[in-house]
Amino acid sequence: MKIGLYFGTFNPIHVGHLIIANHMAEHADLDQVWMVVTPHNPLKKKSTLLADHHRLEMVFLATEDFPKIKPSDIEFKLSQPNYTVNTLVHLEEKFPEHTFSLIMGEDNLRSFHKWKNYEAILAHHDIYVYPRIATTTDAGENSIFKNHPKIHLIDAPVVEISSTSIRENIKKGKNVLPLLPSKVWEYIDHNNFYKK
C-alpha cells in the first residue's frame, strides 16, 4: 500500500486535521493516511503537551469512522526528539511491503530545507503538500522545491484552525465544539484537559 504520513502533536486533533487527512486519502494517490502522533516535535516545548497516550486516544476517537485514516504511535518507540528521517527508516524496516510519503502544509515546505537529512527524504519519498493561507505565495510559487518531481501540490481545502487557539479558548470557557470531533470534545471535557 501507499501510505501518506501526516505528522503532528495533535494537541488536540481537530476537524481541520480530519479535513486534510480525508482529502489526501480520497484525492491524492494514497491508499491510507496514518496520523503519526509525535511525542516531541523538536520545534515545540514538550511541557505544553498532553501525555502521549491521551493524544493518541483522541486521534483514535477522531478517526475510527474513517477506514482510510489510521492513528499511529510509531514515534513513541523511537528516541526523542523525533526526526522524520529516522521515523521513515524505521517504518521502511518494519513495513517493507508499504511505500511511505509525507503530508505537509505549505508552511512546512518553506522550511523543509532545514530538516535533518532533507535531501535523503526527498530522494526516497513523495511529499504531498496542502495549501495554507498565510504562506501560499512564499511556499508554493516561490519555493525552491516548486518544480521538484517528488513534491505534489494538492488542491485541498484551506483550513486555518489552530490547536493552540482551541486550547486557549477552552481555558477561557468558550464553546469550541464545532472545531472538534464530538468524541474528542467529550474526552477532553471528561478529563478536564486544557482548562488550567
PDB file of C-alpha atoms in Angstrom:
ATOM      1  CA  MET A   1       0.000   0.000   0.000  1.00  0.00           C
ATOM      2  CA  LYS A   2       0.982   3.603  -0.471  1.00  0.00           C
ATOM      3  CA  ILE A   3       0.769   5.299   2.925  1.00  0.00           C
ATOM      4  CA  GLY A   4       0.672   9.047   3.498  1.00  0.00           C
ATOM      5  CA  LEU A   5       2.165  10.066   6.832  1.00  0.00           C
ATOM      6  CA  TYR A   6       0.517  13.069   8.479  1.00  0.00           C
ATOM      7  CA  PHE A   7       2.681  14.023  11.459  1.00  0.00           C
ATOM      8  CA  GLY A   8       1.518  16.173  14.332  1.00  0.00           C
ATOM      9  CA  THR A   9       1.378  16.596  18.064  1.00  0.00           C
ATOM     10  CA  PHE A  10      -2.435  16.674  17.699  1.00  0.00           C
ATOM     11  CA  ASN A  11      -2.793  18.614  20.937  1.00  0.00           C
ATOM     12  CA  PRO A  12      -5.741  18.252  20.342  1.00  0.00           C
ATOM     13  CA  ILE A  13      -6.703  16.766  16.978  1.00  0.00           C
ATOM     14  CA  HIS A  14      -9.426  18.933  15.397  1.00  0.00           C
ATOM     15  CA  VAL A  15     -11.735  18.918  12.366  1.00  0.00           C
ATOM     16  CA  GLY A  16      -9.121  20.749  10.280  1.00  0.00           C
ATOM     17  CA  HIS A  17      -6.742  17.802  10.659  1.00  0.00           C
ATOM     18  CA  LEU A  18      -9.507  15.418   9.601  1.00  0.00           C
ATOM     19  CA  ILE A  19     -10.497  17.511   6.580  1.00  0.00           C
ATOM     20  CA  ILE A  20      -6.906  17.454   5.309  1.00  0.00           C
ATOM     21  CA  ALA A  21      -6.336  13.756   6.111  1.00  0.00           C
ATOM     22  CA  ASN A  22      -9.596  12.716   4.437  1.00  0.00           C
ATOM     23  CA  HIS A  23      -8.923  14.868   1.373  1.00  0.00           C
ATOM     24  CA  MET A  24      -5.495  13.267   0.963  1.00  0.00           C
ATOM     25  CA  ALA A  25      -6.945   9.766   1.443  1.00  0.00           C
ATOM     26  CA  GLU A  26      -9.650  10.384  -1.143  1.00  0.00           C
ATOM     27  CA  HIS A  27      -7.955  12.629  -3.726  1.00  0.00           C
ATOM     28  CA  ALA A  28      -4.193  12.023  -3.613  1.00  0.00           C
ATOM     29  CA  ASP A  29      -2.555   8.862  -4.908  1.00  0.00           C
ATOM     30  CA  LEU A  30      -2.644   7.222  -1.456  1.00  0.00           C
ATOM     31  CA  ASP A  31      -4.291   4.069  -0.100  1.00  0.00           C
ATOM     32  CA  GLN A  32      -4.270   5.192   3.540  1.00  0.00           C
ATOM     33  CA  VAL A  33      -3.272   8.138   5.692  1.00  0.00           C
ATOM     34  CA  TRP A  34      -1.568   7.415   9.003  1.00  0.00           C
ATOM     35  CA  MET A  35      -1.885  10.175  11.606  1.00  0.00           C
ATOM     36  CA  VAL A  36       1.501   9.914  13.328  1.00  0.00           C
ATOM     37  CA  VAL A  37       1.277  11.272  16.867  1.00  0.00           C
ATOM     38  CA  THR A  38       4.606  12.923  17.617  1.00  0.00           C
ATOM     39  CA  PRO A  39       5.704  12.685  21.261  1.00  0.00           C
ATOM     40  CA  HIS A  40       8.119  15.591  20.919  1.00  0.00           C
ATOM     41  CA  ASN A  41       8.398  17.949  17.977  1.00  0.00           C
ATOM     42  CA  PRO A  42      11.906  19.467  18.186  1.00  0.00           C
ATOM     43  CA  LEU A  43      10.366  22.880  17.485  1.00  0.00           C
ATOM     44  CA  LYS A  44       7.801  22.772  20.304  1.00  0.00           C
ATOM     45  CA  LYS A  45       8.068  22.845  24.078  1.00  0.00           C
ATOM     46  CA  LYS A  46       7.152  19.451  25.486  1.00  0.00           C
ATOM     47  CA  SER A  47       5.720  20.983  28.666  1.00  0.00           C
ATOM     48  CA  THR A  48       2.670  22.228  26.738  1.00  0.00           C
ATOM     49  CA  LEU A  49       1.712  18.751  25.528  1.00  0.00           C
ATOM     50  CA  LEU A  50      -0.804  16.344  26.992  1.00  0.00           C
ATOM     51  CA  ALA A  51       0.619  12.896  27.742  1.00  0.00           C
ATOM     52  CA  ASP A  52       1.314  10.832  24.621  1.00  0.00           C
ATOM     53  CA  HIS A  53      -1.366   8.217  25.352  1.00  0.00           C
ATOM     54  CA  HIS A  54      -4.075  10.879  25.729  1.00  0.00           C
ATOM     55  CA  ARG A  55      -3.242  12.464  22.373  1.00  0.00           C
ATOM     56  CA  LEU A  56      -3.137   9.026  20.716  1.00  0.00           C
ATOM     57  CA  GLU A  57      -6.527   8.166  22.211  1.00  0.00           C
ATOM     58  CA  MET A  58      -8.010  11.390  20.824  1.00  0.00           C
ATOM     59  CA  VAL A  59      -6.659  10.562  17.356  1.00  0.00           C
ATOM     60  CA  PHE A  60      -8.140   7.069  17.663  1.00  0.00           C
ATOM     61  CA  LEU A  61     -11.529   8.513  18.662  1.00  0.00           C
ATOM     62  CA  ALA A  62     -11.404  11.056  15.830  1.00  0.00           C
ATOM     63  CA  THR A  63     -10.508   8.557  13.093  1.00  0.00           C
ATOM     64  CA  GLU A  64     -12.446   5.400  13.988  1.00  0.00           C
ATOM     65  CA  ASP A  65     -15.212   6.234  11.469  1.00  0.00           C
ATOM     66  CA  PHE A  66     -12.697   6.834   8.637  1.00  0.00           C
ATOM     67  CA  PRO A  67     -11.483   3.468   7.277  1.00  0.00           C
ATOM     68  CA  LYS A  68      -8.659   5.044   5.236  1.00  0.00           C
ATOM     69  CA  ILE A  69      -7.274   7.065   8.180  1.00  0.00           C
ATOM     70  CA  LYS A  70      -5.345   5.295  10.947  1.00  0.00           C
ATOM     71  CA  PRO A  71      -3.722   6.510  14.171  1.00  0.00           C
ATOM     72  CA  SER A  72      -0.045   5.666  14.594  1.00  0.00           C
ATOM     73  CA  ASP A  73       2.145   5.601  17.705  1.00  0.00           C
ATOM     74  CA  ILE A  74       5.264   4.597  15.764  1.00  0.00           C
ATOM     75  CA  GLU A  75       7.291   7.525  17.122  1.00  0.00           C
ATOM     76  CA  PHE A  76       6.548   6.614  20.758  1.00  0.00           C
ATOM     77  CA  LYS A  77       9.125   3.831  20.457  1.00  0.00           C
ATOM     78  CA  LEU A  78      11.866   5.954  18.912  1.00  0.00           C
ATOM     79  CA  SER A  79      14.472   8.200  20.520  1.00  0.00           C
ATOM     80  CA  GLN A  80      13.421  11.794  21.159  1.00  0.00           C
ATOM     81  CA  PRO A  81      13.282  14.435  19.901  1.00  0.00           C
ATOM     82  CA  ASN A  82      11.739  12.843  16.823  1.00  0.00           C
ATOM     83  CA  TYR A  83      13.223  13.446  13.396  1.00  0.00           C
ATOM     84  CA  THR A  84      11.185  12.470  10.351  1.00  0.00           C
ATOM     85  CA  VAL A  85      14.149  10.883   8.569  1.00  0.00           C
ATOM     86  CA  ASN A  86      14.640   8.425  11.462  1.00  0.00           C
ATOM     87  CA  THR A  87      10.928   7.590  11.572  1.00  0.00           C
ATOM     88  CA  LEU A  88      10.905   6.865   7.831  1.00  0.00           C
ATOM     89  CA  VAL A  89      13.871   4.472   8.129  1.00  0.00           C
ATOM     90  CA  HIS A  90      12.130   2.666  10.994  1.00  0.00           C
ATOM     91  CA  LEU A  91       8.846   2.373   9.072  1.00  0.00           C
ATOM     92  CA  GLU A  92      10.587   1.022   5.975  1.00  0.00           C
ATOM     93  CA  GLU A  93      12.262  -1.655   8.077  1.00  0.00           C
ATOM     94  CA  LYS A  94       9.056  -2.579   9.908  1.00  0.00           C
ATOM     95  CA  PHE A  95       6.716  -2.454   6.877  1.00  0.00           C
ATOM     96  CA  PRO A  96       8.811  -3.281   3.787  1.00  0.00           C
ATOM     97  CA  GLU A  97       5.638  -4.067   1.820  1.00  0.00           C
ATOM     98  CA  HIS A  98       4.446  -0.430   2.003  1.00  0.00           C
ATOM     99  CA  THR A  99       5.759   2.787   0.481  1.00  0.00           C
ATOM    100  CA  PHE A 100       5.640   5.919   2.605  1.00  0.00           C
ATOM    101  CA  SER A 101       5.024   9.529   1.604  1.00  0.00           C
ATOM    102  CA  LEU A 102       4.829  12.701   3.679  1.00  0.00           C
ATOM    103  CA  ILE A 103       1.862  15.043   4.004  1.00  0.00           C
ATOM    104  CA  MET A 104       2.686  18.619   4.984  1.00  0.00           C
ATOM    105  CA  GLY A 105       1.379  22.156   4.777  1.00  0.00           C
ATOM    106  CA  GLU A 106       2.962  24.759   2.535  1.00  0.00           C
ATOM    107  CA  ASP A 107       4.348  26.475   5.631  1.00  0.00           C
ATOM    108  CA  ASN A 108       6.383  23.349   6.435  1.00  0.00           C
ATOM    109  CA  LEU A 109       7.560  23.025   2.849  1.00  0.00           C
ATOM    110  CA  ARG A 110       9.038  26.520   3.071  1.00  0.00           C
ATOM    111  CA  SER A 111      11.345  25.386   5.894  1.00  0.00           C
ATOM    112  CA  PHE A 112      11.833  21.816   4.650  1.00  0.00           C
ATOM    113  CA  HIS A 113      15.436  22.551   3.627  1.00  0.00           C
ATOM    114  CA  LYS A 114      16.198  22.995   7.351  1.00  0.00           C
ATOM    115  CA  TRP A 115      15.017  19.475   8.248  1.00  0.00           C
ATOM    116  CA  LYS A 116      17.552  16.851   9.252  1.00  0.00           C
ATOM    117  CA  ASN A 117      18.728  14.986   6.114  1.00  0.00           C
ATOM    118  CA  TYR A 118      16.005  16.539   3.980  1.00  0.00           C
ATOM    119  CA  GLU A 119      17.866  15.530   0.794  1.00  0.00           C
ATOM    120  CA  ALA A 120      17.621  11.834   1.746  1.00  0.00           C
ATOM    121  CA  ILE A 121      13.906  12.191   2.483  1.00  0.00           C
ATOM    122  CA  LEU A 122      13.296  13.849  -0.874  1.00  0.00           C
ATOM    123  CA  ALA A 123      15.363  11.249  -2.735  1.00  0.00           C
ATOM    124  CA  HIS A 124      13.231   8.347  -1.492  1.00  0.00           C
ATOM    125  CA  HIS A 125       9.766   9.719  -0.638  1.00  0.00           C
ATOM    126  CA  ASP A 126       6.994  11.703  -2.297  1.00  0.00           C
ATOM    127  CA  ILE A 127       5.662  14.746  -0.456  1.00  0.00           C
ATOM    128  CA  TYR A 128       2.027  15.809  -0.702  1.00  0.00           C
ATOM    129  CA  VAL A 129       1.560  19.481   0.147  1.00  0.00           C
ATOM    130  CA  TYR A 130      -1.705  21.155   1.151  1.00  0.00           C
ATOM    131  CA  PRO A 131      -2.275  24.938   0.951  1.00  0.00           C
ATOM    132  CA  ARG A 132      -2.126  27.374   3.851  1.00  0.00           C
ATOM    133  CA  ILE A 133      -3.492  30.945   3.639  1.00  0.00           C
ATOM    134  CA  ALA A 134      -0.574  32.800   5.175  1.00  0.00           C
ATOM    135  CA  THR A 135       2.131  31.167   3.096  1.00  0.00           C
ATOM    136  CA  THR A 136       0.593  30.362  -0.281  1.00  0.00           C
ATOM    137  CA  THR A 137       2.871  32.650  -2.307  1.00  0.00           C
ATOM    138  CA  ASP A 138       6.051  32.135  -0.291  1.00  0.00           C
ATOM    139  CA  ALA A 139       5.884  28.373  -0.005  1.00  0.00           C
ATOM    140  CA  GLY A 140       4.116  27.375  -3.183  1.00  0.00           C
ATOM    141  CA  GLU A 141       5.037  29.612  -6.094  1.00  0.00           C
ATOM    142  CA  ASN A 142       8.458  30.762  -4.889  1.00  0.00           C
ATOM    143  CA  SER A 143       9.576  27.626  -3.109  1.00  0.00           C
ATOM    144  CA  ILE A 144      12.949  26.178  -4.074  1.00  0.00           C
ATOM    145  CA  PHE A 145      11.029  22.900  -4.318  1.00  0.00           C
ATOM    146  CA  LYS A 146       8.338  24.240  -6.660  1.00  0.00           C
ATOM    147  CA  ASN A 147       9.060  22.013  -9.665  1.00  0.00           C
ATOM    148  CA  HIS A 148      10.587  19.050  -7.850  1.00  0.00           C
ATOM    149  CA  PRO A 149       9.184  15.761  -9.228  1.00  0.00           C
ATOM    150  CA  LYS A 150       8.711  14.292  -5.733  1.00  0.00           C
ATOM    151  CA  ILE A 151       6.627  17.220  -4.467  1.00  0.00           C
ATOM    152  CA  HIS A 152       2.924  17.256  -5.288  1.00  0.00           C
ATOM    153  CA  LEU A 153       0.850  20.355  -4.550  1.00  0.00           C
ATOM    154  CA  ILE A 154      -2.648  19.086  -3.727  1.00  0.00           C
ATOM    155  CA  ASP A 155      -5.687  21.305  -4.206  1.00  0.00           C
ATOM    156  CA  ALA A 156      -7.042  20.577  -0.733  1.00  0.00           C
ATOM    157  CA  PRO A 157      -9.400  22.828   1.233  1.00  0.00           C
ATOM    158  CA  VAL A 158      -7.640  25.676   3.025  1.00  0.00           C
ATOM    159  CA  VAL A 159      -8.265  25.110   6.720  1.00  0.00           C
ATOM    160  CA  GLU A 160      -6.988  27.566   9.306  1.00  0.00           C
ATOM    161  CA  ILE A 161      -7.871  26.021  12.662  1.00  0.00           C
ATOM    162  CA  SER A 162      -5.245  26.045  15.368  1.00  0.00           C
ATOM    163  CA  SER A 163      -4.835  23.595  18.235  1.00  0.00           C
ATOM    164  CA  THR A 164      -3.236  26.455  20.189  1.00  0.00           C
ATOM    165  CA  SER A 165      -6.348  28.600  19.732  1.00  0.00           C
ATOM    166  CA  ILE A 166      -8.600  25.692  20.742  1.00  0.00           C
ATOM    167  CA  ARG A 167      -6.603  25.170  23.948  1.00  0.00           C
ATOM    168  CA  GLU A 168      -6.728  28.892  24.759  1.00  0.00           C
ATOM    169  CA  ASN A 169     -10.477  29.060  24.169  1.00  0.00           C
ATOM    170  CA  ILE A 170     -11.151  26.010  26.325  1.00  0.00           C
ATOM    171  CA  LYS A 171      -9.160  27.714  29.087  1.00  0.00           C
ATOM    172  CA  LYS A 172     -11.367  30.812  28.669  1.00  0.00           C
ATOM    173  CA  GLY A 173     -14.535  28.721  28.860  1.00  0.00           C
ATOM    174  CA  LYS A 174     -15.501  29.327  25.211  1.00  0.00           C
ATOM    175  CA  ASN A 175     -17.508  26.843  23.149  1.00  0.00           C
ATOM    176  CA  VAL A 176     -15.126  25.007  20.795  1.00  0.00           C
ATOM    177  CA  LEU A 177     -17.448  22.116  19.943  1.00  0.00           C
ATOM    178  CA  PRO A 178     -17.717  22.976  16.201  1.00  0.00           C
ATOM    179  CA  LEU A 179     -13.926  22.681  15.896  1.00  0.00           C
ATOM    180  CA  LEU A 180     -13.578  19.201  17.375  1.00  0.00           C
ATOM    181  CA  PRO A 181     -14.948  15.743  16.598  1.00  0.00           C
ATOM    182  CA  SER A 182     -17.665  15.180  19.223  1.00  0.00           C
ATOM    183  CA  LYS A 183     -15.905  12.155  20.761  1.00  0.00           C
ATOM    184  CA  VAL A 184     -12.724  14.199  21.127  1.00  0.00           C
ATOM    185  CA  TRP A 185     -14.580  17.025  22.843  1.00  0.00           C
ATOM    186  CA  GLU A 186     -16.218  14.523  25.222  1.00  0.00           C
ATOM    187  CA  TYR A 187     -12.800  13.046  26.057  1.00  0.00           C
ATOM    188  CA  ILE A 188     -11.304  16.498  26.698  1.00  0.00           C
ATOM    189  CA  ASP A 189     -14.273  17.599  28.783  1.00  0.00           C
ATOM    190  CA  HIS A 190     -14.427  14.373  30.810  1.00  0.00           C
ATOM    191  CA  ASN A 191     -10.708  14.660  31.668  1.00  0.00           C
ATOM    192  CA  ASN A 192     -10.802  18.434  32.262  1.00  0.00           C
ATOM    193  CA  PHE A 193      -7.974  18.961  29.782  1.00  0.00           C
ATOM    194  CA  TYR A 194      -6.719  22.422  28.828  1.00  0.00           C
ATOM    195  CA  LYS A 195      -8.814  24.181  31.471  1.00  0.00           C
ATOM    196  CA  LYS A 196      -5.896  25.379  33.611  1.00  0.00           C
TER     197      LYS A 196
END
